[in-house]
């Protein structure tokens, strides 16, 4: 069942990653302006935050399996709407719904993993989930780009819809419910207030926000940096793949024992510091090999952060509120995605130093976590 959960996580994240290379040309092909195309790209993450919060409450209220299945079926239907879009505004509406429905999936899957993981094994388990996401990040854009190049872009959405139909059947047939609350109340802010005061959840959410800001900066600024030093555009893909490969190696090899032998917050602090150093280094690279070294450092930092912050959410919540906890956590995740490319774009326009500026933000986040830990002691 745990292995099936890893497969479900891969499929859920492929839904996001497979669209990265195709959604902009698809929007432009439908006649969308640059402003509307930007909105089409961003609206998914914005509504995903709302889906995370609402889904978090319903995951605790109705159960992990039911909301996972509901999210899968909803996303399948929405994916089938993409080929029917006739204008940019129709695509915007579809992306709006897609982000909302997709917001249920990840908190439900991680709440289930948290429920099923034994005491003392959270770190290693979260490392395997990180590997599942890393695998999706590597194969998703490759499949999406290849399919779009060889056939119509619409076929990519149909392919993912078929994947979701298969996965929905597997969820319905093989996943057993791990927890259902007796509380049948409506969504209310009072349900989230205790979690918003939880130091471990707040620290994990800050880490999620920080790492996704850095990720958004990479997506925006790395192609510009590669072009500025006179390298081929294909180098950007190689550099981005390198950090994913490094992270997966750490997730799946005996190195992953570190997650169960070190405190998660300590690993998060080290990871954010390494990411900050990597971004600072990227600002000054002049060759392909210095870029590779910078991305190895970034991949190591990312690998330390991702399982550790997910473990913090699992350990800082109970079965009663784990869905809401992961809803808040992944809302911070989605907010970081939106903020990363927006902030780095503005800084690039004003000062021309996006990597340096975001590196400073990473160091500030690392310092804040360290000071918070010292105060707790």
Short mmCIF file of C-alpha atoms in Angstrom, two decimals:
data_model
loop_
_atom_site.label_atom_id
_atom_site.label_comp_id
_atom_site.label_asym_id
_atom_site.label_seq_id
_atom_site.Cartn_x
_atom_site.Cartn_y
_atom_site.Cartn_z
CA UNK A 1 0.00 0.00 0.00
CA UNK A 2 2.90 2.36 0.81
CA UNK A 3 4.46 1.69 -2.61
CA UNK A 4 1.10 2.46 -4.20
CA UNK A 5 1.09 5.79 -2.32
CA UNK A 6 4.46 6.67 -3.86
CA UNK A 7 3.02 5.91 -7.31
CA UNK A 8 0.00 8.12 -6.56
CA UNK A 9 2.32 10.96 -5.49
CA UNK A 10 4.30 10.59 -8.74
CA UNK A 11 1.10 10.79 -10.81
CA UNK A 12 -0.24 13.77 -8.81
CA UNK A 13 2.98 15.73 -9.36
CA UNK A 14 3.33 14.67 -13.01
CA UNK A 15 0.00 16.47 -13.51
CA UNK A 16 1.79 19.70 -12.51
CA UNK A 17 5.23 19.14 -14.05
CA UNK A 18 4.11 17.76 -17.43
CA UNK A 19 2.37 21.05 -18.22
CA UNK A 20 5.40 23.29 -17.53
CA UNK A 21 6.81 23.24 -21.09
CA UNK A 22 3.44 23.34 -22.87
CA UNK A 23 1.00 25.62 -21.05
CA UNK A 24 2.55 28.89 -22.31
CA UNK A 25 2.66 27.90 -26.01
CA UNK A 26 -0.85 26.41 -25.66
CA UNK A 27 -2.16 29.72 -24.27
CA UNK A 28 -0.41 31.73 -27.00
CA UNK A 29 -1.81 29.33 -29.62
CA UNK A 30 -5.30 30.16 -28.37
CA UNK A 31 -4.63 33.87 -28.93
CA UNK A 32 -3.90 34.88 -25.33
CA UNK A 33 -1.90 38.09 -24.78
CA UNK A 34 1.32 38.02 -22.75
CA UNK A 35 -0.52 39.41 -19.72
CA UNK A 36 -3.29 36.83 -20.02
CA UNK A 37 -0.73 34.06 -20.56
CA UNK A 38 1.02 35.09 -17.33
CA UNK A 39 -2.32 34.97 -15.53
CA UNK A 40 -3.04 31.51 -17.00
CA UNK A 41 0.28 30.23 -15.66
CA UNK A 42 -0.11 31.87 -12.22
CA UNK A 43 -3.80 31.15 -11.53
CA UNK A 44 -3.14 27.43 -11.03
CA UNK A 45 -0.85 28.07 -8.05
CA UNK A 46 -3.15 30.77 -6.64
CA UNK A 47 -6.26 28.58 -6.62
CA UNK A 48 -4.13 25.63 -5.53
CA UNK A 49 -3.59 27.48 -2.23
CA UNK A 50 -7.35 27.74 -1.71
CA UNK A 51 -7.73 24.05 -2.57
CA UNK A 52 -5.00 23.19 -0.05
CA UNK A 53 -6.79 25.02 2.79
CA UNK A 54 -10.31 23.78 2.01
CA UNK A 55 -9.05 20.31 1.18
CA UNK A 56 -7.09 20.16 4.43
CA UNK A 57 -10.28 20.56 6.46
CA UNK A 58 -12.28 18.11 4.35
CA UNK A 59 -9.45 15.55 4.47
CA UNK A 60 -9.82 15.46 8.25
CA UNK A 61 -13.60 15.62 8.07
CA UNK A 62 -14.36 13.00 5.40
CA UNK A 63 -11.17 10.92 5.32
CA UNK A 64 -7.93 10.70 3.33
CA UNK A 65 -9.11 8.09 0.83
CA UNK A 66 -12.41 9.81 0.00
CA UNK A 67 -10.78 13.18 -0.67
CA UNK A 68 -7.91 11.60 -2.61
CA UNK A 69 -10.41 9.79 -4.83
CA UNK A 70 -12.62 12.89 -5.17
CA UNK A 71 -9.60 14.99 -6.16
CA UNK A 72 -8.46 12.40 -8.71
CA UNK A 73 -11.88 12.17 -10.39
CA UNK A 74 -12.33 15.97 -10.37
CA UNK A 75 -8.92 16.56 -11.97
CA UNK A 76 -9.63 13.87 -14.59
CA UNK A 77 -12.81 15.69 -15.68
CA UNK A 78 -11.03 19.07 -15.75
CA UNK A 79 -8.14 17.66 -17.82
CA UNK A 80 -10.66 16.60 -20.45
CA UNK A 81 -11.81 20.24 -20.70
CA UNK A 82 -8.38 21.52 -21.87
CA UNK A 83 -8.73 20.29 -25.50
CA UNK A 84 -12.16 21.99 -25.64
CA UNK A 85 -10.79 25.48 -24.85
CA UNK A 86 -11.33 27.94 -27.70
CA UNK A 87 -9.87 31.10 -26.16
CA UNK A 88 -7.38 32.29 -23.56
CA UNK A 89 -10.17 33.20 -21.13
CA UNK A 90 -11.68 29.73 -21.34
CA UNK A 91 -8.21 28.29 -20.63
CA UNK A 92 -7.92 30.66 -17.65
CA UNK A 93 -11.21 29.31 -16.25
CA UNK A 94 -10.05 25.71 -16.73
CA UNK A 95 -6.73 26.45 -14.96
CA UNK A 96 -8.68 28.08 -12.13
CA UNK A 97 -10.69 24.88 -11.60
CA UNK A 98 -7.64 22.66 -12.10
CA UNK A 99 -5.68 24.40 -9.34
CA UNK A 100 -8.66 24.21 -6.98
CA UNK A 101 -9.25 20.49 -7.51
CA UNK A 102 -5.55 19.66 -7.53
CA UNK A 103 -5.22 21.30 -4.11
CA UNK A 104 -6.95 18.30 -2.50
CA UNK A 105 -4.53 15.67 -3.78
CA UNK A 106 -1.16 16.37 -2.19
CA UNK A 107 -2.34 17.15 1.38
CA UNK A 108 -4.50 13.99 1.29
CA UNK A 109 -1.61 11.81 0.08
CA UNK A 110 0.84 13.20 2.64
CA UNK A 111 -1.68 13.03 5.49
CA UNK A 112 -2.15 9.35 4.60
CA UNK A 113 1.61 8.77 4.54
CA UNK A 114 1.89 10.50 7.92
CA UNK A 115 -0.85 8.29 9.37
CA UNK A 116 0.76 5.08 8.13
CA UNK A 117 4.39 5.86 9.01
CA UNK A 118 5.71 4.27 12.18
CA UNK A 119 7.30 6.32 14.96
CA UNK A 120 10.99 6.96 14.22
CA UNK A 121 10.74 6.19 10.50
CA UNK A 122 9.23 9.48 9.30
CA UNK A 123 12.51 10.84 7.93
CA UNK A 124 13.28 7.90 5.65
CA UNK A 125 9.64 7.64 4.50
CA UNK A 126 9.54 11.33 3.60
CA UNK A 127 12.83 10.85 1.72
CA UNK A 128 11.11 8.26 -0.47
CA UNK A 129 8.21 10.67 -1.10
CA UNK A 130 10.80 13.30 -2.06
CA UNK A 131 12.30 10.83 -4.53
CA UNK A 132 8.82 10.26 -5.99
CA UNK A 133 8.39 14.01 -6.51
CA UNK A 134 11.92 14.32 -7.93
CA UNK A 135 11.17 11.54 -10.41
CA UNK A 136 7.98 13.33 -11.46
CA UNK A 137 9.94 16.59 -11.87
CA UNK A 138 12.42 14.87 -14.19
CA UNK A 139 10.09 12.75 -16.35
CA UNK A 140 7.06 15.08 -16.39
CA UNK A 141 8.49 17.98 -18.46
CA UNK A 142 10.37 15.50 -20.69
CA UNK A 143 7.18 13.55 -21.51
CA UNK A 144 5.14 16.75 -21.95
CA UNK A 145 7.70 18.35 -24.27
CA UNK A 146 8.23 15.18 -26.32
CA UNK A 147 4.51 14.49 -26.77
CA UNK A 148 3.78 18.10 -27.70
CA UNK A 149 6.59 18.07 -30.28
CA UNK A 150 5.44 14.83 -31.93
CA UNK A 151 1.70 15.39 -31.81
CA UNK A 152 -0.88 17.94 -30.71
CA UNK A 153 -0.54 19.55 -27.27
CA UNK A 154 -4.09 18.39 -26.52
CA UNK A 155 -2.84 14.78 -26.41
CA UNK A 156 -0.75 15.60 -23.34
CA UNK A 157 -3.91 16.42 -21.35
CA UNK A 158 -5.61 13.25 -22.58
CA UNK A 159 -2.56 11.19 -21.58
CA UNK A 160 -2.59 12.60 -18.02
CA UNK A 161 -6.38 12.09 -17.81
CA UNK A 162 -5.89 8.38 -18.64
CA UNK A 163 -3.18 8.18 -15.95
CA UNK A 164 -5.62 9.67 -13.45
CA UNK A 165 -8.40 7.23 -14.40
CA UNK A 166 -6.05 4.31 -13.74
CA UNK A 167 -4.85 5.84 -10.46
CA UNK A 168 -8.42 6.57 -9.33
CA UNK A 169 -9.28 2.89 -9.75
CA UNK A 170 -6.19 1.89 -7.73
CA UNK A 171 -7.16 4.30 -4.93
CA UNK A 172 -10.71 2.98 -4.85
CA UNK A 173 -9.67 -0.67 -4.97
CA UNK A 174 -6.54 -0.90 -2.85
CA UNK A 175 -6.25 2.08 -0.49
CA UNK A 176 -7.74 1.59 2.97
CA UNK A 177 -8.99 4.58 4.92
CA UNK A 178 -6.58 5.63 7.69
CA UNK A 179 -8.70 8.16 9.59
CA UNK A 180 -12.14 9.81 9.52
CA UNK A 181 -13.15 12.46 12.05
CA UNK A 182 -16.47 12.39 13.86
CA UNK A 183 -16.64 16.17 13.52
CA UNK A 184 -19.08 17.14 10.78
CA UNK A 185 -18.88 20.92 11.28
CA UNK A 186 -18.42 23.50 8.55
CA UNK A 187 -15.06 24.96 7.57
CA UNK A 188 -14.25 27.66 10.12
CA UNK A 189 -11.13 29.63 10.93
CA UNK A 190 -11.22 28.35 14.51
CA UNK A 191 -10.24 24.90 13.21
CA UNK A 192 -6.96 26.34 11.91
CA UNK A 193 -6.00 28.72 14.77
CA UNK A 194 -4.29 26.06 16.97
CA UNK A 195 -2.22 24.94 13.96
CA UNK A 196 -1.27 28.53 13.09
CA UNK A 197 0.21 28.75 16.60
CA UNK A 198 2.14 25.48 16.20
CA UNK A 199 5.89 26.37 16.02
CA UNK A 200 6.85 23.21 14.13
CA UNK A 201 4.21 23.75 11.43
CA UNK A 202 5.12 27.44 11.09
CA UNK A 203 8.81 26.56 10.73
CA UNK A 204 8.02 23.93 8.09
CA UNK A 205 5.78 26.39 6.21
CA UNK A 206 8.51 29.06 6.24
CA UNK A 207 10.94 26.48 4.85
CA UNK A 208 8.45 25.49 2.13
CA UNK A 209 7.89 29.13 1.18
CA UNK A 210 11.64 29.79 1.05
CA UNK A 211 12.59 26.74 -1.02
CA UNK A 212 9.84 27.41 -3.57
CA UNK A 213 10.90 31.06 -3.89
CA UNK A 214 14.36 29.76 -4.76
CA UNK A 215 12.84 27.27 -7.19
CA UNK A 216 10.84 30.00 -8.93
CA UNK A 217 13.99 32.09 -9.19
CA UNK A 218 15.83 29.21 -10.86
CA UNK A 219 13.01 28.80 -13.39
CA UNK A 220 13.07 32.52 -14.22
CA UNK A 221 16.71 33.58 -13.91
CA UNK A 222 18.77 30.51 -14.83
CA UNK A 223 17.94 30.62 -18.58
CA UNK A 224 18.90 34.32 -18.61
CA UNK A 225 22.18 33.61 -16.82
CA UNK A 226 23.05 30.76 -19.20
CA UNK A 227 22.39 33.03 -22.18
CA UNK A 228 24.42 35.86 -20.63
CA UNK A 229 27.58 33.73 -20.32
CA UNK A 230 27.26 32.57 -23.92
CA UNK A 231 26.16 28.96 -23.40
CA UNK A 232 23.55 27.04 -25.39
CA UNK A 233 19.97 27.04 -24.10
CA UNK A 234 20.10 23.26 -23.71
CA UNK A 235 22.54 23.82 -20.82
CA UNK A 236 19.64 25.17 -18.74
CA UNK A 237 17.89 21.81 -18.89
CA UNK A 238 21.09 19.98 -17.95
CA UNK A 239 21.66 22.23 -14.94
CA UNK A 240 18.07 21.88 -13.71
CA UNK A 241 18.23 18.10 -14.14
CA UNK A 242 21.47 17.98 -12.12
CA UNK A 243 19.89 19.27 -8.92
CA UNK A 244 17.05 16.76 -9.26
CA UNK A 245 19.48 13.88 -9.83
CA UNK A 246 21.58 14.85 -6.79
CA UNK A 247 18.46 15.05 -4.62
CA UNK A 248 17.21 11.62 -5.76
CA UNK A 249 20.62 10.05 -5.06
CA UNK A 250 20.47 11.36 -1.49
CA UNK A 251 16.82 10.27 -1.10
CA UNK A 252 17.34 6.68 -2.27
CA UNK A 253 20.84 5.71 -1.12
CA UNK A 254 22.03 4.91 2.44
CA UNK A 255 22.70 8.64 2.80
CA UNK A 256 18.96 8.89 3.61
CA UNK A 257 19.71 7.54 7.10
CA UNK A 258 20.65 11.10 7.96
CA UNK A 259 16.94 11.96 8.15
CA UNK A 260 16.38 9.62 11.08
CA UNK A 261 19.65 10.50 12.86
CA UNK A 262 19.46 14.29 12.77
CA UNK A 263 16.71 16.62 13.90
CA UNK A 264 14.59 17.78 10.96
CA UNK A 265 14.85 21.48 11.82
CA UNK A 266 18.65 21.26 11.87
CA UNK A 267 18.62 19.67 8.41
CA UNK A 268 16.23 22.35 7.16
CA UNK A 269 18.53 25.12 8.41
CA UNK A 270 21.59 23.51 6.80
CA UNK A 271 19.64 22.95 3.57
CA UNK A 272 18.41 26.55 3.29
CA UNK A 273 21.94 27.81 3.97
CA UNK A 274 23.29 25.58 1.16
CA UNK A 275 20.56 26.78 -1.22
CA UNK A 276 21.48 30.39 -0.40
CA UNK A 277 25.16 29.65 -1.10
CA UNK A 278 24.22 27.96 -4.37
CA UNK A 279 22.17 30.96 -5.56
CA UNK A 280 25.00 33.33 -4.62
CA UNK A 281 27.43 31.11 -6.55
CA UNK A 282 25.11 31.03 -9.59
CA UNK A 283 25.28 34.80 -9.82
CA UNK A 284 29.02 34.56 -10.56
CA UNK A 285 29.34 31.40 -12.68
CA UNK A 286 31.20 31.77 -15.98
CA UNK A 287 31.43 28.17 -17.24
CA UNK A 288 29.26 25.08 -17.55
CA UNK A 289 31.22 23.20 -14.88
CA UNK A 290 30.93 25.95 -12.27
CA UNK A 291 27.19 25.89 -12.99
CA UNK A 292 27.14 22.11 -12.40
CA UNK A 293 28.92 22.58 -9.06
CA UNK A 294 26.41 25.25 -8.03
CA UNK A 295 23.50 22.93 -8.87
CA UNK A 296 25.07 20.04 -6.93
CA UNK A 297 25.14 22.32 -3.88
CA UNK A 298 21.53 23.35 -4.58
CA UNK A 299 20.42 19.72 -4.98
CA UNK A 300 22.07 18.77 -1.68
CA UNK A 301 20.34 21.63 0.12
CA UNK A 302 16.98 20.77 -1.46
CA UNK A 303 17.40 17.12 -0.47
CA UNK A 304 18.03 18.10 3.16
CA UNK A 305 15.00 20.40 3.25
CA UNK A 306 12.16 18.56 1.54
CA UNK A 307 11.81 15.35 3.60
CA UNK A 308 12.69 17.20 6.81
CA UNK A 309 9.97 19.83 6.52
CA UNK A 310 7.39 17.17 5.59
CA UNK A 311 8.49 15.18 8.64
CA UNK A 312 8.03 18.31 10.79
CA UNK A 313 4.43 18.62 9.61
CA UNK A 314 3.76 14.92 10.32
CA UNK A 315 5.31 15.10 13.79
CA UNK A 316 3.73 18.46 14.62
CA UNK A 317 0.19 17.24 13.91
CA UNK A 318 -2.13 14.45 15.00
CA UNK A 319 -4.56 12.30 13.04
CA UNK A 320 -7.29 14.75 14.04
CA UNK A 321 -5.69 17.72 12.28
CA UNK A 322 -3.05 16.29 9.91
CA UNK A 323 -5.08 17.10 6.78
CA UNK A 324 -5.41 20.75 7.82
CA UNK A 325 -1.72 20.86 8.76
CA UNK A 326 -0.66 19.66 5.30
CA UNK A 327 -3.23 22.02 3.74
CA UNK A 328 -1.55 25.01 5.43
CA UNK A 329 1.91 23.68 4.59
CA UNK A 330 1.21 23.19 0.88
CA UNK A 331 -0.57 26.55 0.71
CA UNK A 332 2.78 28.09 1.78
CA UNK A 333 4.40 25.88 -0.87
CA UNK A 334 2.08 27.24 -3.60
CA UNK A 335 2.54 30.83 -2.40
CA UNK A 336 6.30 30.40 -2.75
CA UNK A 337 5.86 29.24 -6.36
CA UNK A 338 3.94 32.42 -7.22
CA UNK A 339 6.25 34.72 -5.24
CA UNK A 340 9.50 33.24 -6.58
CA UNK A 341 9.13 34.08 -10.24
CA UNK A 342 7.34 37.39 -9.47
CA UNK A 343 9.96 38.68 -7.03
CA UNK A 344 12.93 37.54 -9.10
CA UNK A 345 11.39 39.11 -12.21
CA UNK A 346 10.93 42.45 -10.44
CA UNK A 347 14.45 42.39 -8.93
CA UNK A 348 15.95 41.46 -12.29
CA UNK A 349 14.16 44.39 -13.92
CA UNK A 350 15.16 46.89 -11.21
CA UNK A 351 18.65 45.78 -10.15
CA UNK A 352 19.71 42.87 -12.38
CA UNK A 353 20.76 40.65 -9.44
CA UNK A 354 17.91 38.14 -8.84
CA UNK A 355 20.19 35.35 -7.55
CA UNK A 356 21.93 37.60 -5.00
CA UNK A 357 18.64 39.04 -3.72
CA UNK A 358 16.97 35.63 -3.29
CA UNK A 359 20.17 34.28 -1.68
CA UNK A 360 19.84 37.02 0.95
CA UNK A 361 16.23 35.94 1.53
CA UNK A 362 17.45 32.36 2.06
CA UNK A 363 20.02 33.51 4.64
CA UNK A 364 17.34 35.57 6.42
CA UNK A 365 14.99 32.55 6.50
CA UNK A 366 17.81 30.34 7.84
CA UNK A 367 18.65 32.90 10.55
CA UNK A 368 14.97 33.24 11.50
CA UNK A 369 14.62 29.47 11.94
CA UNK A 370 17.81 29.32 14.02
CA UNK A 371 16.73 32.19 16.30
CA UNK A 372 13.28 30.62 16.69
CA UNK A 373 14.87 27.31 17.71
CA UNK A 374 17.10 29.05 20.27
CA UNK A 375 14.08 30.84 21.76
CA UNK A 376 12.16 27.58 22.04
CA UNK A 377 15.07 26.06 23.97
#
